[in-house]
Amino acid sequence: MNEAMIRQAYEIARERYAELGIDTEKALETLQKVQISIHCWQADDVAGFESTGDLTGGIQVNGNYPGKARNIDELRADLVKALSFIGGSHRINLHEIYGEFGGKKVDRDEVSIEHFQGWIDWAKANGVKLDFNSTSFSHPKSGSLSLSNPDKSIRDFWIEHTKRCRAIANEMGRQLDDQCIMNLWVHDGQKEMTVNRMLYRSLLKQSLDEIFTTKYDHMKDCLESKVFGIGLEAMTVGSSDFYTAYCAQNNKIVTLDTGHFHPTESVGDKVSSVLLFCPEIMLHVSRPMRWDSDHVTIMDDATLELCMEITRCNALDRVHIGLDYFDGSINRIGAYVVGTRATQKSVLRGLLEPVAKLSELELTDRNFQKLALMEEAKAMPFGDVWNMFCLRNNIPAGADFIKEIEKYEAEVTSKRN
Ligand code: RNT
Ligand code: ZN
């Protein structure tokens, strides 16, 4: 895009927003500081570097688009490429199965910091921070129950795994001088009508209590619920009620994955409720289509509602924004860039909302006026502010990144097989 045109359009946009009482400079400054936790697993369809086994645990990747990352070097190169089209400084969210195992079999209850030192060094060199996840899926002991398994030996295996992951996360946070957020999602559930709900849930609670006995200074725990997984349709042990209550009682961070609720539930609506009882929220922004399909995030109504709710609650410092989608049917670097930019754009839309005016109208019962202003706000030139964000970050504005990704595909990813 033409730089002079971007500047000119921005000046007009700045004045138009000022008329509504909004300072676009302040919005850009805030957006600059919003870190997105970018999931490493879009690059290789959640395969990881541990084995060549199938993806289990009720999640599924669809599509066979050529060029997925086959090893750690390719995955890192793809992430660096994607980051070059994303303004601001961000975080990379790793799963335990993405450790550097050097071709050796390192079982999940044997993993330690040595397998992630390379990632920490890479993060330092590339100016990103790290977040982490334990991995209970895609393993011979995954079955349908891990931390809630009535078989103590299996439960203990996953407890040991999760404890080790927390220690790794803490070391990541210490070395990078920034709290590492560790997410815990276990697929535990049942395919069929379940009679032992209380048993599984009390075992999960017990396992979590044991896992969290160690206190760390450089990591934070977050817990992710889900409504159901493929093949585990009848019940999920770690339901929304379970983790919301657990987090409220134990001062833990709630992870809200936008694909993990009933299709008509609003995740945006949950922000204020959760923040009144839990310290912080971690988001897994995704795009569920009919089910938890993990389509690439776009600036749709659900994402906008969620991001605008964060800014309305003035809670950007208590909500960590992470992404969680995996689409194997399109260019995967493109998937990263589209989803991350869409999330940033949605946050920007929130920052440019005339909240003070809308709030006053609502509190004084001027509801037609509120609705009218909300509608008109949708037609404000937010794209001109967004392009300025891109320009200042020295990244392609508008759709200019498309041809750059095509070039990387022609030169790099298409040559993988
Ligand atoms: C699964 C959860 C979970 C995973 C990742 C890979 O439904 O959303 O967060 O997507 O851990
Ligand atoms: Zn998730």
CSV table of C-alpha atoms and ligand atoms in Angstrom, one decimal:
chain,number,residue,atom,x,y,z
A,1,MET,CA,0.0,0.0,0.0
A,2,ASN,CA,1.0,3.5,-0.7
A,3,GLU,CA,2.5,5.1,2.4
A,4,ALA,CA,1.4,8.7,1.8
A,5,MET,CA,-2.1,7.4,1.3
A,6,ILE,CA,-2.0,5.6,4.6
A,7,ARG,CA,-0.8,8.7,6.4
A,8,GLN,CA,-3.4,10.9,4.8
A,9,ALA,CA,-6.3,8.5,5.5
A,10,TYR,CA,-5.1,8.1,9.1
A,11,GLU,CA,-5.2,11.9,9.7
A,12,ILE,CA,-8.8,12.0,8.7
A,13,ALA,CA,-9.6,8.9,10.8
A,14,ARG,CA,-7.9,10.5,13.8
A,15,GLU,CA,-10.1,13.6,13.5
A,16,ARG,CA,-13.2,11.6,13.0
A,17,TYR,CA,-12.5,9.4,16.1
A,18,ALA,CA,-11.6,12.5,18.1
A,19,GLU,CA,-15.1,13.8,17.4
A,20,LEU,CA,-16.4,10.7,19.3
A,21,GLY,CA,-14.0,11.4,22.1
A,22,ILE,CA,-11.5,8.7,21.1
A,23,ASP,CA,-7.8,9.2,21.0
A,24,THR,CA,-6.4,7.0,18.1
A,25,GLU,CA,-2.9,7.6,19.2
A,26,LYS,CA,-3.7,6.1,22.6
A,27,ALA,CA,-5.4,3.2,21.0
A,28,LEU,CA,-2.4,2.4,18.9
A,29,GLU,CA,-0.1,2.7,21.9
A,30,THR,CA,-2.2,0.2,23.8
A,31,LEU,CA,-2.4,-2.2,20.9
A,32,GLN,CA,1.3,-2.1,20.6
A,33,LYS,CA,1.6,-3.6,24.1
A,34,VAL,CA,-1.0,-6.3,23.6
A,35,GLN,CA,0.9,-9.6,23.3
A,36,ILE,CA,-0.7,-12.4,21.5
A,37,SER,CA,0.3,-15.9,22.6
A,38,ILE,CA,0.7,-17.7,19.3
A,39,HIS,CA,0.2,-21.4,19.3
A,40,CYS,CA,3.1,-23.4,17.8
A,41,TRP,CA,0.8,-26.2,16.7
A,42,GLN,CA,-0.8,-24.6,13.6
A,43,ALA,CA,2.5,-25.1,11.8
A,44,ASP,CA,2.4,-28.9,11.8
A,45,ASP,CA,-1.2,-29.9,12.5
A,46,VAL,CA,-0.5,-30.7,16.2
A,47,ALA,CA,1.9,-33.4,15.4
A,48,GLY,CA,4.9,-32.4,17.6
A,49,PHE,CA,8.3,-34.1,17.6
A,50,GLU,CA,7.8,-37.0,19.8
A,51,SER,CA,6.4,-39.7,17.7
A,52,THR,CA,4.6,-40.4,14.4
A,53,GLY,CA,1.4,-41.6,16.2
A,54,ASP,CA,-2.1,-40.4,15.6
A,55,LEU,CA,-3.7,-37.3,17.0
A,56,THR,CA,-5.9,-38.5,19.8
A,57,GLY,CA,-7.8,-36.9,22.8
A,58,GLY,CA,-10.9,-35.8,21.0
A,59,ILE,CA,-9.3,-33.3,18.8
A,60,GLN,CA,-8.9,-33.5,15.0
A,61,VAL,CA,-7.1,-31.7,12.3
A,62,ASN,CA,-8.6,-31.7,8.8
A,63,GLY,CA,-6.8,-31.0,5.6
A,64,ASN,CA,-3.7,-32.1,3.9
A,65,TYR,CA,-2.3,-28.9,2.4
A,66,PRO,CA,1.3,-29.4,1.4
A,67,GLY,CA,4.2,-27.8,3.3
A,68,LYS,CA,3.7,-28.4,6.9
A,69,ALA,CA,6.7,-28.1,9.2
A,70,ARG,CA,8.4,-31.5,9.5
A,71,ASN,CA,11.0,-30.7,12.2
A,72,ILE,CA,11.9,-28.1,14.7
A,73,ASP,CA,14.0,-26.0,12.3
A,74,GLU,CA,11.2,-25.8,9.8
A,75,LEU,CA,8.7,-25.0,12.5
A,76,ARG,CA,10.9,-22.2,13.9
A,77,ALA,CA,11.5,-20.8,10.4
A,78,ASP,CA,7.7,-20.8,9.8
A,79,LEU,CA,7.0,-19.0,13.1
A,80,VAL,CA,9.7,-16.4,12.3
A,81,LYS,CA,8.2,-15.9,8.9
A,82,ALA,CA,4.7,-15.5,10.3
A,83,LEU,CA,5.9,-13.1,13.0
A,84,SER,CA,7.4,-10.9,10.2
A,85,PHE,CA,3.9,-10.0,9.1
A,86,ILE,CA,2.6,-9.3,12.6
A,87,GLY,CA,3.1,-6.0,14.4
A,88,GLY,CA,4.1,-5.8,18.1
A,89,SER,CA,6.1,-8.3,20.2
A,90,HIS,CA,4.4,-11.6,21.1
A,91,ARG,CA,4.6,-14.9,22.7
A,92,ILE,CA,5.0,-18.4,21.4
A,93,ASN,CA,2.9,-21.1,23.1
A,94,LEU,CA,4.6,-24.5,23.1
A,95,HIS,CA,3.2,-27.9,23.9
A,96,GLU,CA,5.3,-30.5,25.7
A,97,ILE,CA,5.4,-32.7,22.5
A,98,TYR,CA,7.4,-29.9,20.8
A,99,GLY,CA,10.5,-30.5,22.9
A,100,GLU,CA,13.9,-31.0,21.4
A,101,PHE,CA,14.2,-34.7,22.0
A,102,GLY,CA,17.2,-35.2,19.7
A,103,GLY,CA,15.7,-38.4,18.1
A,104,LYS,CA,15.6,-40.1,21.5
A,105,LYS,CA,12.5,-41.5,23.1
A,106,VAL,CA,11.7,-39.3,26.1
A,107,ASP,CA,8.5,-40.4,27.7
A,108,ARG,CA,6.1,-37.8,29.1
A,109,ASP,CA,7.1,-38.6,32.7
A,110,GLU,CA,10.8,-38.1,31.8
A,111,VAL,CA,10.7,-34.7,30.2
A,112,SER,CA,12.8,-31.8,31.7
A,113,ILE,CA,14.1,-28.4,31.0
A,114,GLU,CA,17.0,-29.7,28.8
A,115,HIS,CA,14.5,-30.5,26.1
A,116,PHE,CA,13.4,-26.9,26.1
A,117,GLN,CA,16.6,-25.0,26.5
A,118,GLY,CA,16.9,-24.7,22.7
A,119,TRP,CA,13.5,-23.0,22.6
A,120,ILE,CA,14.4,-20.6,25.4
A,121,ASP,CA,17.5,-19.6,23.5
A,122,TRP,CA,15.6,-19.3,20.3
A,123,ALA,CA,13.0,-17.2,22.1
A,124,LYS,CA,15.6,-14.8,23.4
A,125,ALA,CA,17.3,-14.5,20.0
A,126,ASN,CA,13.9,-13.7,18.4
A,127,GLY,CA,12.5,-11.4,21.0
A,128,VAL,CA,9.5,-13.5,22.0
A,129,LYS,CA,8.3,-14.8,25.3
A,130,LEU,CA,7.1,-18.4,25.9
A,131,ASP,CA,4.0,-20.0,27.2
A,132,PHE,CA,3.6,-23.7,27.8
A,133,ASN,CA,1.2,-26.7,27.8
A,134,SER,CA,1.3,-30.1,29.2
A,135,THR,CA,0.3,-32.8,26.7
A,136,SER,CA,-2.1,-35.5,27.7
A,137,PHE,CA,-3.2,-36.5,24.2
A,138,SER,CA,-1.6,-38.6,21.4
A,139,HIS,CA,0.1,-41.1,23.8
A,140,PRO,CA,-0.4,-44.8,24.5
A,141,LYS,CA,-1.6,-43.9,28.0
A,142,SER,CA,-4.0,-41.2,26.9
A,143,GLY,CA,-7.0,-43.4,26.7
A,144,SER,CA,-10.2,-41.6,27.6
A,145,LEU,CA,-9.1,-40.7,31.1
A,146,SER,CA,-5.7,-39.3,32.2
A,147,LEU,CA,-5.6,-37.2,35.5
A,148,SER,CA,-9.0,-38.6,36.4
A,149,ASN,CA,-8.2,-42.2,35.7
A,150,PRO,CA,-9.3,-44.6,38.5
A,151,ASP,CA,-6.2,-46.6,37.7
A,152,LYS,CA,-3.6,-45.0,40.1
A,153,SER,CA,-0.6,-45.9,38.0
A,154,ILE,CA,-2.0,-44.1,34.9
A,155,ARG,CA,-3.1,-41.1,37.1
A,156,ASP,CA,0.4,-41.0,38.6
A,157,PHE,CA,2.0,-41.0,35.2
A,158,TRP,CA,0.1,-37.9,34.2
A,159,ILE,CA,0.6,-36.2,37.5
A,160,GLU,CA,4.3,-36.7,37.1
A,161,HIS,CA,4.1,-35.3,33.5
A,162,THR,CA,2.2,-32.3,34.6
A,163,LYS,CA,4.5,-31.5,37.5
A,164,ARG,CA,7.5,-31.7,35.2
A,165,CYS,CA,5.8,-29.4,32.8
A,166,ARG,CA,5.2,-26.8,35.5
A,167,ALA,CA,8.9,-26.9,36.4
A,168,ILE,CA,9.8,-26.4,32.8
A,169,ALA,CA,7.4,-23.5,32.5
A,170,ASN,CA,8.9,-21.9,35.6
A,171,GLU,CA,12.3,-22.2,34.1
A,172,MET,CA,11.2,-20.6,30.9
A,173,GLY,CA,9.7,-17.8,32.8
A,174,ARG,CA,12.8,-17.3,34.9
A,175,GLN,CA,15.2,-17.3,32.0
A,176,LEU,CA,13.0,-15.0,29.9
A,177,ASP,CA,12.2,-12.8,32.8
A,178,ASP,CA,8.5,-13.0,32.1
A,179,GLN,CA,5.9,-15.2,33.7
A,180,CYS,CA,5.3,-18.2,31.6
A,181,ILE,CA,1.6,-19.2,31.4
A,182,MET,CA,1.1,-22.9,31.5
A,183,ASN,CA,-2.2,-24.3,30.3
A,184,LEU,CA,-3.6,-27.5,31.4
A,185,TRP,CA,-6.2,-29.1,29.2
A,186,VAL,CA,-6.9,-32.8,29.6
A,187,HIS,CA,-9.3,-34.6,27.2
A,188,ASP,CA,-10.7,-36.8,30.0
A,189,GLY,CA,-14.3,-37.9,29.2
A,190,GLN,CA,-16.6,-40.7,28.3
A,191,LYS,CA,-18.2,-41.6,25.0
A,192,GLU,CA,-21.3,-43.1,26.6
A,193,MET,CA,-23.8,-42.3,29.3
A,194,THR,CA,-21.8,-42.0,32.4
A,195,VAL,CA,-22.6,-43.1,35.9
A,196,ASN,CA,-19.3,-42.2,37.7
A,197,ARG,CA,-19.2,-38.5,37.1
A,198,MET,CA,-18.5,-37.8,40.8
A,199,LEU,CA,-15.7,-40.3,40.9
A,200,TYR,CA,-13.9,-38.9,37.9
A,201,ARG,CA,-14.3,-35.3,38.9
A,202,SER,CA,-13.2,-36.0,42.5
A,203,LEU,CA,-10.1,-37.8,41.1
A,204,LEU,CA,-9.3,-34.8,38.8
A,205,LYS,CA,-9.6,-32.5,41.7
A,206,GLN,CA,-7.3,-34.7,43.8
A,207,SER,CA,-4.8,-34.9,41.0
A,208,LEU,CA,-4.8,-31.1,40.5
A,209,ASP,CA,-4.4,-30.5,44.2
A,210,GLU,CA,-1.3,-32.7,44.2
A,211,ILE,CA,0.1,-31.1,41.0
A,212,PHE,CA,-0.3,-27.6,42.5
A,213,THR,CA,1.4,-28.2,45.8
A,214,THR,CA,4.6,-26.8,44.4
A,215,LYS,CA,4.5,-23.0,44.3
A,216,TYR,CA,6.5,-21.3,41.6
A,217,ASP,CA,7.4,-17.6,41.0
A,218,HIS,CA,7.9,-17.5,37.3
A,219,MET,CA,4.9,-19.4,36.0
A,220,LYS,CA,1.2,-19.2,36.3
A,221,ASP,CA,-1.3,-22.0,35.9
A,222,CYS,CA,-4.4,-21.9,33.8
A,223,LEU,CA,-7.1,-24.5,33.4
A,224,GLU,CA,-9.1,-25.2,30.2
A,225,SER,CA,-12.6,-26.7,30.1
A,226,LYS,CA,-14.4,-28.1,27.2
A,227,VAL,CA,-18.0,-29.1,26.4
A,228,PHE,CA,-17.1,-32.3,24.5
A,229,GLY,CA,-14.4,-34.0,22.4
A,230,ILE,CA,-14.8,-36.2,19.4
A,231,GLY,CA,-15.4,-39.7,20.6
A,232,LEU,CA,-16.0,-38.4,24.1
A,233,GLU,CA,-19.4,-36.9,23.5
A,234,ALA,CA,-21.3,-38.0,26.6
A,235,MET,CA,-19.3,-36.3,29.4
A,236,THR,CA,-16.2,-34.2,29.9
A,237,VAL,CA,-14.6,-34.4,33.4
A,238,GLY,CA,-13.1,-31.0,33.2
A,239,SER,CA,-16.3,-29.1,32.4
A,240,SER,CA,-16.7,-25.4,32.6
A,241,ASP,CA,-18.4,-25.6,36.0
A,242,PHE,CA,-15.6,-27.8,37.3
A,243,TYR,CA,-12.8,-25.5,36.3
A,244,THR,CA,-14.5,-22.2,37.0
A,245,ALA,CA,-15.2,-23.4,40.5
A,246,TYR,CA,-11.7,-24.9,40.9
A,247,CYS,CA,-10.0,-21.7,39.7
A,248,ALA,CA,-12.2,-19.5,41.9
A,249,GLN,CA,-11.4,-21.6,45.0
A,250,ASN,CA,-7.7,-22.0,44.2
A,251,ASN,CA,-6.9,-18.6,42.7
A,252,LYS,CA,-6.0,-20.1,39.3
A,253,ILE,CA,-6.4,-18.6,35.8
A,254,VAL,CA,-9.5,-19.8,33.8
A,255,THR,CA,-8.8,-20.6,30.1
A,256,LEU,CA,-11.7,-19.8,27.9
A,257,ASP,CA,-11.4,-21.5,24.5
A,258,THR,CA,-14.0,-19.9,22.2
A,259,GLY,CA,-14.7,-23.3,20.7
A,260,HIS,CA,-15.5,-25.0,24.0
A,261,PHE,CA,-19.0,-23.9,24.7
A,262,HIS,CA,-22.4,-24.5,23.3
A,263,PRO,CA,-22.7,-22.8,19.9
A,264,THR,CA,-25.1,-20.1,21.2
A,265,GLU,CA,-23.2,-19.3,24.3
A,266,SER,CA,-21.3,-15.9,24.3
A,267,VAL,CA,-17.7,-16.2,25.5
A,268,GLY,CA,-17.6,-12.4,25.7
A,269,ASP,CA,-20.3,-12.6,28.3
A,270,LYS,CA,-18.2,-14.7,30.6
A,271,VAL,CA,-15.3,-12.2,30.9
A,272,SER,CA,-16.9,-10.0,33.6
A,273,SER,CA,-18.3,-13.0,35.6
A,274,VAL,CA,-15.0,-14.8,35.7
A,275,LEU,CA,-12.9,-11.7,36.5
A,276,LEU,CA,-15.0,-11.1,39.6
A,277,PHE,CA,-14.0,-14.4,41.1
A,278,CYS,CA,-10.7,-15.5,39.4
A,279,PRO,CA,-7.5,-13.6,39.1
A,280,GLU,CA,-7.1,-13.6,35.4
A,281,ILE,CA,-8.3,-15.2,32.1
A,282,MET,CA,-6.4,-16.9,29.4
A,283,LEU,CA,-8.1,-17.0,26.0
A,284,HIS,CA,-7.8,-19.6,23.3
A,285,VAL,CA,-9.3,-17.6,20.4
A,286,SER,CA,-10.5,-20.0,17.7
A,287,ARG,CA,-13.4,-20.2,15.3
A,288,PRO,CA,-15.8,-23.0,16.0
A,289,MET,CA,-18.0,-23.8,13.0
A,290,ARG,CA,-20.9,-26.0,14.1
A,291,TRP,CA,-18.5,-27.8,16.5
A,292,ASP,CA,-15.0,-27.1,18.0
A,293,SER,CA,-13.7,-27.2,14.4
A,294,ASP,CA,-10.7,-24.9,15.1
A,295,HIS,CA,-11.1,-22.8,12.0
A,296,VAL,CA,-8.7,-19.9,11.6
A,297,THR,CA,-9.8,-16.9,13.7
A,298,ILE,CA,-11.4,-14.0,11.8
A,299,MET,CA,-12.8,-10.7,12.9
A,300,ASP,CA,-16.3,-12.2,13.3
A,301,ASP,CA,-19.0,-11.1,15.7
A,302,ALA,CA,-18.0,-13.6,18.4
A,303,THR,CA,-14.3,-12.5,18.3
A,304,LEU,CA,-15.3,-8.8,18.3
A,305,GLU,CA,-17.8,-9.3,21.1
A,306,LEU,CA,-15.1,-11.0,23.2
A,307,CYS,CA,-12.4,-8.4,22.5
A,308,MET,CA,-14.8,-5.5,23.0
A,309,GLU,CA,-15.9,-7.0,26.3
A,310,ILE,CA,-12.2,-7.0,27.5
A,311,THR,CA,-11.8,-3.3,26.6
A,312,ARG,CA,-15.2,-2.4,28.1
A,313,CYS,CA,-14.1,-4.1,31.3
A,314,ASN,CA,-10.8,-2.3,31.0
A,315,ALA,CA,-9.2,-5.7,31.6
A,316,LEU,CA,-6.4,-6.0,29.1
A,317,ASP,CA,-4.0,-6.4,32.0
A,318,ARG,CA,-6.0,-9.4,33.3
A,319,VAL,CA,-6.8,-11.2,30.1
A,320,HIS,CA,-4.1,-13.0,28.3
A,321,ILE,CA,-5.0,-13.4,24.6
A,322,GLY,CA,-3.8,-16.7,23.1
A,323,LEU,CA,-4.8,-18.4,19.9
A,324,ASP,CA,-5.9,-22.0,19.4
A,325,TYR,CA,-6.9,-23.2,15.9
A,326,PHE,CA,-5.4,-25.6,13.5
A,327,ASP,CA,-6.4,-25.7,9.9
A,328,GLY,CA,-4.5,-28.2,7.8
A,329,SER,CA,-6.4,-27.3,4.6
A,330,ILE,CA,-4.7,-23.9,3.8
A,331,ASN,CA,-1.3,-22.4,3.8
A,332,ARG,CA,-0.3,-22.6,7.5
A,333,ILE,CA,1.8,-19.5,7.6
A,334,GLY,CA,-1.1,-17.7,6.1
A,335,ALA,CA,-3.4,-19.2,8.8
A,336,TYR,CA,-1.1,-17.8,11.5
A,337,VAL,CA,-1.0,-14.3,10.0
A,338,VAL,CA,-4.8,-14.1,9.2
A,339,GLY,CA,-5.8,-15.3,12.7
A,340,THR,CA,-3.3,-13.2,14.6
A,341,ARG,CA,-4.0,-10.0,12.7
A,342,ALA,CA,-7.8,-10.6,13.0
A,343,THR,CA,-7.4,-10.9,16.7
A,344,GLN,CA,-5.3,-7.7,16.9
A,345,LYS,CA,-7.9,-5.9,14.7
A,346,SER,CA,-10.7,-7.0,17.0
A,347,VAL,CA,-8.8,-5.6,20.0
A,348,LEU,CA,-8.3,-2.4,18.1
A,349,ARG,CA,-12.0,-2.2,17.4
A,350,GLY,CA,-12.5,-2.5,21.1
A,351,LEU,CA,-10.0,0.3,21.8
A,352,LEU,CA,-11.7,2.5,19.3
A,353,GLU,CA,-15.2,2.0,20.7
A,354,PRO,CA,-16.8,5.1,22.2
A,355,VAL,CA,-17.3,3.3,25.5
A,356,ALA,CA,-17.7,6.3,27.7
A,357,LYS,CA,-20.5,7.8,25.5
A,358,LEU,CA,-22.2,4.4,25.2
A,359,SER,CA,-22.0,3.8,28.9
A,360,GLU,CA,-23.5,7.1,29.7
A,361,LEU,CA,-26.4,6.6,27.3
A,362,GLU,CA,-27.1,3.2,28.8
A,363,LEU,CA,-27.0,4.4,32.4
A,364,THR,CA,-29.5,7.2,31.5
A,365,ASP,CA,-31.8,4.9,29.7
A,366,ARG,CA,-31.3,6.5,26.3
A,367,ASN,CA,-31.4,3.1,24.6
A,368,PHE,CA,-32.3,4.1,21.0
A,369,GLN,CA,-29.4,6.6,21.1
A,370,LYS,CA,-27.0,3.9,22.4
A,371,LEU,CA,-28.1,1.5,19.6
A,372,ALA,CA,-27.7,4.2,17.0
A,373,LEU,CA,-24.2,5.1,18.1
A,374,MET,CA,-23.2,1.5,18.2
A,375,GLU,CA,-24.4,1.0,14.7
A,376,GLU,CA,-22.7,4.2,13.4
A,377,ALA,CA,-19.4,3.2,15.2
A,378,LYS,CA,-19.3,0.1,12.9
A,379,ALA,CA,-18.9,2.5,9.9
A,380,MET,CA,-16.0,4.4,11.4
A,381,PRO,CA,-12.7,4.2,9.5
A,382,PHE,CA,-11.0,1.7,11.8
A,383,GLY,CA,-9.1,0.2,8.8
A,384,ASP,CA,-7.2,3.4,8.4
A,385,VAL,CA,-6.0,3.2,12.0
A,386,TRP,CA,-5.1,-0.4,11.5
A,387,ASN,CA,-3.0,0.4,8.4
A,388,MET,CA,-1.2,3.0,10.5
A,389,PHE,CA,-0.4,0.3,13.0
A,390,CYS,CA,1.1,-1.8,10.3
A,391,LEU,CA,3.1,1.1,8.8
A,392,ARG,CA,4.6,2.0,12.2
A,393,ASN,CA,5.5,-1.6,12.8
A,394,ASN,CA,7.1,-1.8,9.4
A,395,ILE,CA,5.0,-4.7,8.3
A,396,PRO,CA,2.8,-5.0,5.2
A,397,ALA,CA,-0.4,-3.0,5.5
A,398,GLY,CA,-3.7,-4.2,3.9
A,399,ALA,CA,-3.5,-7.4,1.9
A,400,ASP,CA,0.2,-6.9,0.9
A,401,PHE,CA,1.3,-9.9,3.0
A,402,ILE,CA,-0.5,-12.3,0.7
A,403,LYS,CA,2.1,-12.1,-2.0
A,404,GLU,CA,4.9,-12.4,0.5
A,405,ILE,CA,3.4,-15.6,1.9
A,406,GLU,CA,3.0,-16.9,-1.7
A,407,LYS,CA,6.7,-16.2,-2.2
A,408,TYR,CA,7.6,-18.2,0.9
A,409,GLU,CA,5.4,-21.0,-0.3
A,410,ALA,CA,7.0,-21.1,-3.7
A,411,GLU,CA,10.6,-20.9,-2.3
A,412,VAL,CA,10.3,-22.9,0.9
A,413,THR,CA,7.1,-24.7,2.0
A,414,SER,CA,6.1,-26.2,-1.4
A,415,LYS,CA,9.5,-27.9,-1.5
A,416,ARG,CA,8.7,-30.0,1.6
A,417,ASN,CA,7.0,-33.3,1.1
B,1,RNT,C1,-8.5,-28.9,22.8
B,1,RNT,C2,-8.1,-27.7,23.5
B,1,RNT,C3,-6.6,-27.5,23.6
B,1,RNT,C4,-5.8,-28.0,22.4
B,1,RNT,C5,-4.4,-27.7,22.4
B,1,RNT,C6,-3.6,-28.4,21.3
B,1,RNT,O1,-9.8,-28.9,22.5
B,1,RNT,O2,-8.6,-26.6,22.8
B,1,RNT,O3,-6.3,-26.3,24.0
B,1,RNT,O4,-6.3,-27.4,21.2
B,1,RNT,O5,-3.9,-27.9,23.7
B,2,ZN,ZN,-7.8,-24.6,23.5
